[in-house]
Amino acid sequence: MEIGISIALILASLLMILLVLLHKGKGGGLSDMFGGGFSSNFGGSSVVERNLDRLTVITGVVWFVCIIALGLLLKP
């Protein structure tokens, strides 16, 4: 059980990193420094952004549940 939750946690963590990096920069941050401002002119539709937001939130909830489950399972 612990191994399955640990694997789910690792996969959720990697997916969360990928999803956060896919988000379009809002300006004024590090994303503009590395070319995010230039690529934002060619950005996708708002439907894609909303779906990406939803997927990021769902992945965050899965990640949080895995953390709580592991904490309860590994509690002495």
CSV table of N, CA, C and O in Angstrom, one decimal, residues 1-9 66 69-70 72-75:
chain,number,residue,atom,x,y,z
A,1,MET,N,0.8,-1.2,0.0
A,1,MET,CA,0.0,0.0,0.0
A,1,MET,C,0.9,1.3,0.0
A,1,MET,O,0.6,2.2,-0.7
A,2,GLU,N,1.9,1.2,0.8
A,2,GLU,CA,2.8,2.4,0.9
A,2,GLU,C,3.5,2.6,-0.4
A,2,GLU,O,3.7,3.8,-0.8
A,3,ILE,N,3.9,1.5,-1.0
A,3,ILE,CA,4.7,1.7,-2.3
A,3,ILE,C,3.8,2.3,-3.4
A,3,ILE,O,4.2,3.1,-4.1
A,4,GLY,N,2.5,1.8,-3.4
A,4,GLY,CA,1.6,2.4,-4.4
A,4,GLY,C,1.3,3.9,-4.2
A,4,GLY,O,1.3,4.6,-5.2
A,5,ILE,N,1.2,4.3,-3.0
A,5,ILE,CA,0.9,5.7,-2.7
A,5,ILE,C,2.2,6.5,-3.0
A,5,ILE,O,2.1,7.6,-3.5
A,6,SER,N,3.4,5.9,-2.7
A,6,SER,CA,4.6,6.6,-3.0
A,6,SER,C,4.8,6.8,-4.5
A,6,SER,O,5.3,7.9,-4.9
A,7,ILE,N,4.5,5.8,-5.2
A,7,ILE,CA,4.6,5.9,-6.7
A,7,ILE,C,3.6,7.0,-7.2
A,7,ILE,O,4.0,7.8,-8.1
A,8,ALA,N,2.4,7.0,-6.7
A,8,ALA,CA,1.4,8.0,-7.1
A,8,ALA,C,1.9,9.4,-6.7
A,8,ALA,O,1.7,10.3,-7.5
A,9,LEU,N,2.5,9.5,-5.6
A,9,LEU,CA,3.1,10.8,-5.1
A,9,LEU,C,4.2,11.3,-6.1
A,9,LEU,O,4.2,12.4,-6.4
A,66,CYS,N,-2.2,12.2,-1.4
A,66,CYS,CA,-1.1,11.2,-1.2
A,66,CYS,C,-0.2,11.6,-0.1
A,66,CYS,O,0.2,10.7,0.7
A,69,ALA,N,-2.1,10.6,3.1
A,69,ALA,CA,-2.2,9.2,3.2
A,69,ALA,C,-0.9,8.6,3.7
A,69,ALA,O,-0.9,7.7,4.5
A,70,LEU,N,0.2,9.0,3.1
A,70,LEU,CA,1.5,8.5,3.5
A,70,LEU,C,1.8,8.9,5.0
A,70,LEU,O,2.4,8.1,5.7
A,72,LEU,N,-0.4,9.3,7.3
A,72,LEU,CA,-1.2,8.5,8.2
A,72,LEU,C,-0.7,7.1,8.3
A,72,LEU,O,-0.7,6.4,9.3
A,73,LEU,N,-0.2,6.6,7.1
A,73,LEU,CA,0.3,5.2,7.1
A,73,LEU,C,1.6,5.0,7.8
A,73,LEU,O,1.9,4.0,8.4
A,74,LEU,N,2.5,6.0,7.7
A,74,LEU,CA,3.8,5.9,8.3
A,74,LEU,C,3.9,6.4,9.7
A,74,LEU,O,4.9,6.4,10.3
A,75,LYS,N,2.7,6.8,10.3
A,75,LYS,CA,2.7,7.3,11.6
A,75,LYS,C,3.0,6.2,12.6
A,75,LYS,O,2.4,5.1,12.6
